[in-house]
mmCIF file with all atom_site columns, C-alpha atoms in Angstrom:
data_model
loop_
_atom_site.group_PDB
_atom_site.id
_atom_site.type_symbol
_atom_site.label_atom_id
_atom_site.label_alt_id
_atom_site.label_comp_id
_atom_site.label_asym_id
_atom_site.label_entity_id
_atom_site.label_seq_id
_atom_site.pdbx_PDB_ins_code
_atom_site.Cartn_x
_atom_site.Cartn_y
_atom_site.Cartn_z
_atom_site.occupancy
_atom_site.B_iso_or_equiv
_atom_site.pdbx_formal_charge
_atom_site.auth_seq_id
_atom_site.auth_comp_id
_atom_site.auth_asym_id
_atom_site.auth_atom_id
_atom_site.pdbx_PDB_model_num
ATOM 1   C CA . MET R 1 1   ? -20.105 -53.956 -28.907 1.00 94.00 ? 1   MET R CA 1
ATOM 2   C CA . VAL R 1 2   ? -18.938 -50.417 -28.177 1.00 97.00 ? 2   VAL R CA 1
ATOM 3   C CA . LEU R 1 3   ? -19.791 -48.615 -24.938 1.00 96.00 ? 3   LEU R CA 1
ATOM 4   C CA . SER R 1 4   ? -19.241 -44.983 -24.000 1.00 97.00 ? 4   SER R CA 1
ATOM 5   C CA . ALA R 1 5   ? -20.079 -42.862 -20.969 1.00 97.00 ? 5   ALA R CA 1
ATOM 6   C CA . SER R 1 6   ? -19.001 -39.610 -19.374 1.00 97.00 ? 6   SER R CA 1
ATOM 7   C CA . LYS R 1 7   ? -19.551 -38.218 -15.883 1.00 97.00 ? 7   LYS R CA 1
ATOM 8   C CA . GLU R 1 8   ? -18.457 -35.157 -13.995 1.00 96.00 ? 8   GLU R CA 1
ATOM 9   C CA . LEU R 1 9   ? -17.145 -36.193 -10.590 1.00 95.00 ? 9   LEU R CA 1
ATOM 10  C CA . GLU R 1 10  ? -16.203 -34.374 -7.443  1.00 95.00 ? 10  GLU R CA 1
ATOM 11  C CA . PRO R 1 11  ? -12.789 -35.362 -6.046  1.00 91.00 ? 11  PRO R CA 1
ATOM 12  C CA . ASP R 1 12  ? -12.802 -38.713 -4.198  1.00 93.00 ? 12  ASP R CA 1
ATOM 13  C CA . ALA R 1 13  ? -16.257 -39.652 -5.542  1.00 94.00 ? 13  ALA R CA 1
ATOM 14  C CA . ARG R 1 14  ? -16.636 -43.151 -7.002  1.00 95.00 ? 14  ARG R CA 1
ATOM 15  C CA . ALA R 1 15  ? -18.922 -43.730 -9.975  1.00 95.00 ? 15  ALA R CA 1
ATOM 16  C CA . MET R 1 16  ? -19.938 -46.512 -12.309 1.00 96.00 ? 16  MET R CA 1
ATOM 17  C CA . LEU R 1 17  ? -19.106 -45.551 -15.883 1.00 96.00 ? 17  LEU R CA 1
ATOM 18  C CA . LEU R 1 18  ? -19.664 -48.698 -17.922 1.00 97.00 ? 18  LEU R CA 1
ATOM 19  C CA . GLY R 1 19  ? -21.409 -51.998 -17.433 1.00 95.00 ? 19  GLY R CA 1
ATOM 20  C CA . VAL R 1 20  ? -22.609 -55.031 -19.325 1.00 95.00 ? 20  VAL R CA 1
ATOM 21  C CA . GLU R 1 21  ? -25.115 -57.221 -17.507 1.00 95.00 ? 21  GLU R CA 1
ATOM 22  C CA . GLY R 1 22  ? -23.660 -60.655 -16.882 1.00 93.00 ? 22  GLY R CA 1
ATOM 23  C CA . LEU R 1 23  ? -20.114 -59.568 -17.846 1.00 95.00 ? 23  LEU R CA 1
ATOM 24  C CA . PHE R 1 24  ? -18.624 -56.646 -15.918 1.00 96.00 ? 24  PHE R CA 1
ATOM 25  C CA . ARG R 1 25  ? -19.079 -53.309 -14.185 1.00 97.00 ? 25  ARG R CA 1
ATOM 26  C CA . PHE R 1 26  ? -16.420 -50.576 -14.533 1.00 97.00 ? 26  PHE R CA 1
ATOM 27  C CA . ASP R 1 27  ? -16.091 -47.931 -11.806 1.00 97.00 ? 27  ASP R CA 1
ATOM 28  C CA . VAL R 1 28  ? -13.652 -45.029 -11.443 1.00 95.00 ? 28  VAL R CA 1
ATOM 29  C CA . GLN R 1 29  ? -12.507 -42.866 -8.553  1.00 95.00 ? 29  GLN R CA 1
ATOM 30  C CA . ILE R 1 30  ? -10.171 -39.882 -8.691  1.00 90.00 ? 30  ILE R CA 1
ATOM 31  C CA . SER R 1 31  ? -8.202  -38.935 -5.618  1.00 89.00 ? 31  SER R CA 1
ATOM 32  C CA . GLY R 1 32  ? -5.600  -36.206 -6.041  1.00 85.00 ? 32  GLY R CA 1
ATOM 33  C CA . ASP R 1 33  ? -3.618  -37.096 -9.148  1.00 84.00 ? 33  ASP R CA 1
ATOM 34  C CA . THR R 1 34  ? -4.567  -40.785 -9.014  1.00 88.00 ? 34  THR R CA 1
ATOM 35  C CA . LEU R 1 35  ? -7.197  -42.442 -11.219 1.00 89.00 ? 35  LEU R CA 1
ATOM 36  C CA . ARG R 1 36  ? -8.413  -45.638 -9.567  1.00 92.00 ? 36  ARG R CA 1
ATOM 37  C CA . THR R 1 37  ? -10.216 -48.141 -11.776 1.00 93.00 ? 37  THR R CA 1
ATOM 38  C CA . ILE R 1 38  ? -12.350 -50.946 -10.396 1.00 94.00 ? 38  ILE R CA 1
ATOM 39  C CA . VAL R 1 39  ? -13.552 -53.841 -12.541 1.00 96.00 ? 39  VAL R CA 1
ATOM 40  C CA . ARG R 1 40  ? -16.225 -56.059 -11.035 1.00 96.00 ? 40  ARG R CA 1
ATOM 41  C CA . ASN R 1 41  ? -16.456 -59.443 -12.752 1.00 96.00 ? 41  ASN R CA 1
ATOM 42  C CA . LEU R 1 42  ? -20.133 -60.352 -13.220 1.00 96.00 ? 42  LEU R CA 1
ATOM 43  C CA . SER R 1 43  ? -19.438 -63.324 -15.493 1.00 94.00 ? 43  SER R CA 1
ATOM 44  C CA . SER R 1 44  ? -19.427 -66.981 -14.513 1.00 91.00 ? 44  SER R CA 1
ATOM 45  C CA . GLY R 1 45  ? -15.739 -67.327 -15.416 1.00 92.00 ? 45  GLY R CA 1
ATOM 46  C CA . ALA R 1 46  ? -12.483 -65.842 -14.216 1.00 92.00 ? 46  ALA R CA 1
ATOM 47  C CA . ILE R 1 47  ? -11.128 -62.429 -15.158 1.00 94.00 ? 47  ILE R CA 1
ATOM 48  C CA . GLU R 1 48  ? -7.620  -62.046 -16.534 1.00 92.00 ? 48  GLU R CA 1
ATOM 49  C CA . MET R 1 49  ? -6.145  -58.550 -16.531 1.00 91.00 ? 49  MET R CA 1
ATOM 50  C CA . ALA R 1 50  ? -3.591  -57.656 -19.202 1.00 87.00 ? 50  ALA R CA 1
ATOM 51  C CA . PRO R 1 51  ? -0.126  -56.995 -17.779 1.00 80.00 ? 51  PRO R CA 1
ATOM 52  C CA . LEU R 1 52  ? 0.754   -53.392 -16.916 1.00 65.00 ? 52  LEU R CA 1
ATOM 53  C CA . GLY R 1 53  ? 2.761   -51.684 -19.614 1.00 54.00 ? 53  GLY R CA 1
ATOM 54  C CA . GLY R 1 54  ? 1.045   -53.704 -22.323 1.00 52.00 ? 54  GLY R CA 1
ATOM 55  C CA . SER R 1 55  ? 0.962   -52.864 -26.002 1.00 50.00 ? 55  SER R CA 1
ATOM 56  C CA . ARG R 1 56  ? -1.576  -50.041 -25.736 1.00 58.00 ? 56  ARG R CA 1
ATOM 57  C CA . VAL R 1 57  ? 0.087   -46.898 -24.429 1.00 55.00 ? 57  VAL R CA 1
ATOM 58  C CA . ALA R 1 58  ? -1.868  -43.732 -23.715 1.00 59.00 ? 58  ALA R CA 1
ATOM 59  C CA . ASN R 1 59  ? 0.139   -40.584 -24.431 1.00 65.00 ? 59  ASN R CA 1
ATOM 60  C CA . ASN R 1 60  ? -0.996  -37.148 -23.325 1.00 68.00 ? 60  ASN R CA 1
ATOM 61  C CA . VAL R 1 61  ? 0.051   -34.151 -25.380 1.00 71.00 ? 61  VAL R CA 1
ATOM 62  C CA . ALA R 1 62  ? -1.392  -30.731 -24.585 1.00 71.00 ? 62  ALA R CA 1
ATOM 63  C CA . TYR R 1 63  ? -0.351  -27.232 -25.653 1.00 74.00 ? 63  TYR R CA 1
ATOM 64  C CA . GLY R 1 64  ? -1.627  -23.755 -24.953 1.00 79.00 ? 64  GLY R CA 1
ATOM 65  C CA . GLU R 1 65  ? -4.887  -23.094 -23.153 1.00 79.00 ? 65  GLU R CA 1
ATOM 66  C CA . VAL R 1 66  ? -5.917  -26.759 -22.979 1.00 74.00 ? 66  VAL R CA 1
ATOM 67  C CA . THR R 1 67  ? -3.142  -27.448 -20.449 1.00 77.00 ? 67  THR R CA 1
ATOM 68  C CA . ALA R 1 68  ? -5.302  -25.723 -17.817 1.00 77.00 ? 68  ALA R CA 1
ATOM 69  C CA . TYR R 1 69  ? -7.607  -28.767 -17.997 1.00 77.00 ? 69  TYR R CA 1
ATOM 70  C CA . GLN R 1 70  ? -4.749  -31.138 -17.087 1.00 83.00 ? 70  GLN R CA 1
ATOM 71  C CA . PRO R 1 71  ? -5.879  -33.814 -19.574 1.00 84.00 ? 71  PRO R CA 1
ATOM 72  C CA . GLY R 1 72  ? -5.068  -37.390 -18.677 1.00 86.00 ? 72  GLY R CA 1
ATOM 73  C CA . SER R 1 73  ? -5.718  -40.825 -20.083 1.00 87.00 ? 73  SER R CA 1
ATOM 74  C CA . ALA R 1 74  ? -5.369  -44.468 -19.194 1.00 88.00 ? 74  ALA R CA 1
ATOM 75  C CA . THR R 1 75  ? -6.002  -47.830 -20.822 1.00 90.00 ? 75  THR R CA 1
ATOM 76  C CA . LEU R 1 76  ? -7.182  -51.084 -19.348 1.00 91.00 ? 76  LEU R CA 1
ATOM 77  C CA . ASP R 1 77  ? -7.511  -54.468 -21.071 1.00 93.00 ? 77  ASP R CA 1
ATOM 78  C CA . PHE R 1 78  ? -8.944  -57.694 -19.697 1.00 94.00 ? 78  PHE R CA 1
ATOM 79  C CA . THR R 1 79  ? -10.515 -60.988 -20.700 1.00 94.00 ? 79  THR R CA 1
ATOM 80  C CA . LEU R 1 80  ? -13.384 -62.650 -18.864 1.00 93.00 ? 80  LEU R CA 1
ATOM 81  C CA . GLY R 1 81  ? -16.293 -64.998 -19.237 1.00 88.00 ? 81  GLY R CA 1
ATOM 82  C CA . ASP R 1 82  ? -16.800 -68.682 -19.738 1.00 84.00 ? 82  ASP R CA 1
ATOM 83  C CA . ARG R 1 83  ? -13.776 -70.623 -21.085 1.00 82.00 ? 83  ARG R CA 1
ATOM 84  C CA . ALA R 1 84  ? -15.842 -71.776 -24.059 1.00 84.00 ? 84  ALA R CA 1
ATOM 85  C CA . ASP R 1 85  ? -16.915 -68.213 -24.911 1.00 85.00 ? 85  ASP R CA 1
ATOM 86  C CA . PRO R 1 86  ? -14.336 -65.685 -23.599 1.00 92.00 ? 86  PRO R CA 1
ATOM 87  C CA . VAL R 1 87  ? -14.753 -61.932 -24.100 1.00 94.00 ? 87  VAL R CA 1
ATOM 88  C CA . GLU R 1 88  ? -12.005 -59.315 -24.550 1.00 94.00 ? 88  GLU R CA 1
ATOM 89  C CA . VAL R 1 89  ? -12.560 -55.812 -23.208 1.00 96.00 ? 89  VAL R CA 1
ATOM 90  C CA . ALA R 1 90  ? -10.389 -52.809 -24.119 1.00 95.00 ? 90  ALA R CA 1
ATOM 91  C CA . ILE R 1 91  ? -11.163 -49.611 -22.189 1.00 95.00 ? 91  ILE R CA 1
ATOM 92  C CA . GLN R 1 92  ? -9.785  -46.110 -22.828 1.00 93.00 ? 92  GLN R CA 1
ATOM 93  C CA . VAL R 1 93  ? -10.354 -43.511 -20.088 1.00 94.00 ? 93  VAL R CA 1
ATOM 94  C CA . GLY R 1 94  ? -9.859  -39.756 -20.470 1.00 92.00 ? 94  GLY R CA 1
ATOM 95  C CA . THR R 1 95  ? -9.952  -37.074 -17.776 1.00 92.00 ? 95  THR R CA 1
ATOM 96  C CA . LEU R 1 96  ? -10.277 -33.286 -17.777 1.00 92.00 ? 96  LEU R CA 1
ATOM 97  C CA . HIS R 1 97  ? -9.891  -31.165 -14.654 1.00 92.00 ? 97  HIS R CA 1
ATOM 98  C CA . LEU R 1 98  ? -12.557 -28.453 -14.508 1.00 92.00 ? 98  LEU R CA 1
ATOM 99  C CA . ALA R 1 99  ? -10.960 -26.137 -11.918 1.00 90.00 ? 99  ALA R CA 1
ATOM 100 C CA . ASP R 1 100 ? -13.718 -23.513 -12.050 1.00 93.00 ? 100 ASP R CA 1
ATOM 101 C CA . ARG R 1 101 ? -16.246 -26.154 -10.921 1.00 94.00 ? 101 ARG R CA 1
ATOM 102 C CA . GLY R 1 102 ? -13.884 -28.173 -8.708  1.00 93.00 ? 102 GLY R CA 1
ATOM 103 C CA . THR R 1 103 ? -14.711 -31.349 -10.631 1.00 95.00 ? 103 THR R CA 1
ATOM 104 C CA . ILE R 1 104 ? -13.142 -33.832 -13.026 1.00 94.00 ? 104 ILE R CA 1
ATOM 105 C CA . ARG R 1 105 ? -14.846 -34.967 -16.240 1.00 96.00 ? 105 ARG R CA 1
ATOM 106 C CA . VAL R 1 106 ? -14.180 -38.682 -16.764 1.00 96.00 ? 106 VAL R CA 1
ATOM 107 C CA . THR R 1 107 ? -15.014 -40.300 -20.090 1.00 96.00 ? 107 THR R CA 1
ATOM 108 C CA . ALA R 1 108 ? -14.651 -44.003 -20.823 1.00 96.00 ? 108 ALA R CA 1
ATOM 109 C CA . GLN R 1 109 ? -15.037 -45.955 -24.027 1.00 97.00 ? 109 GLN R CA 1
ATOM 110 C CA . ALA R 1 110 ? -14.882 -49.728 -24.271 1.00 96.00 ? 110 ALA R CA 1
ATOM 111 C CA . ILE R 1 111 ? -14.752 -52.249 -27.078 1.00 96.00 ? 111 ILE R CA 1
ATOM 112 C CA . VAL R 1 112 ? -16.165 -55.624 -26.052 1.00 96.00 ? 112 VAL R CA 1
ATOM 113 C CA . ARG R 1 113 ? -15.604 -58.496 -28.462 1.00 95.00 ? 113 ARG R CA 1
ATOM 114 C CA . GLN R 1 114 ? -15.354 -62.245 -28.564 1.00 92.00 ? 114 GLN R CA 1
ATOM 115 C CA . ALA R 1 115 ? -11.839 -63.376 -27.658 1.00 87.00 ? 115 ALA R CA 1
ATOM 116 C CA . PRO R 1 116 ? -9.995  -65.896 -29.808 1.00 82.00 ? 116 PRO R CA 1
ATOM 117 C CA . LEU R 1 117 ? -9.951  -69.352 -28.215 1.00 70.00 ? 117 LEU R CA 1
ATOM 118 C CA . ALA R 1 118 ? -6.549  -70.210 -26.774 1.00 59.00 ? 118 ALA R CA 1
#
């Protein structure tokens, strides 16, 4: 399953971007230069977050006029759900600062798939 959502947020506002009933809810909040991500586990099993600095690295490269938008990105990976039927979630988040409006555009995309049994 692939999920995608985008919202324009005022600084310090918290918003739900993605959710799958019975699995998880993904919220974001931007405060200054910090992107806070909140994952609420809605499954019957435990959630296991991937270690920081994992294999997926988000690099930001911007040149010219686009630098005014201060693009940013982050990745987040976790596994959750019942032990007999675990689910892997990989989320990519992108941000653009819209100075003329005083807001930040936050876009998130997630891939949700069945995890291999350990």
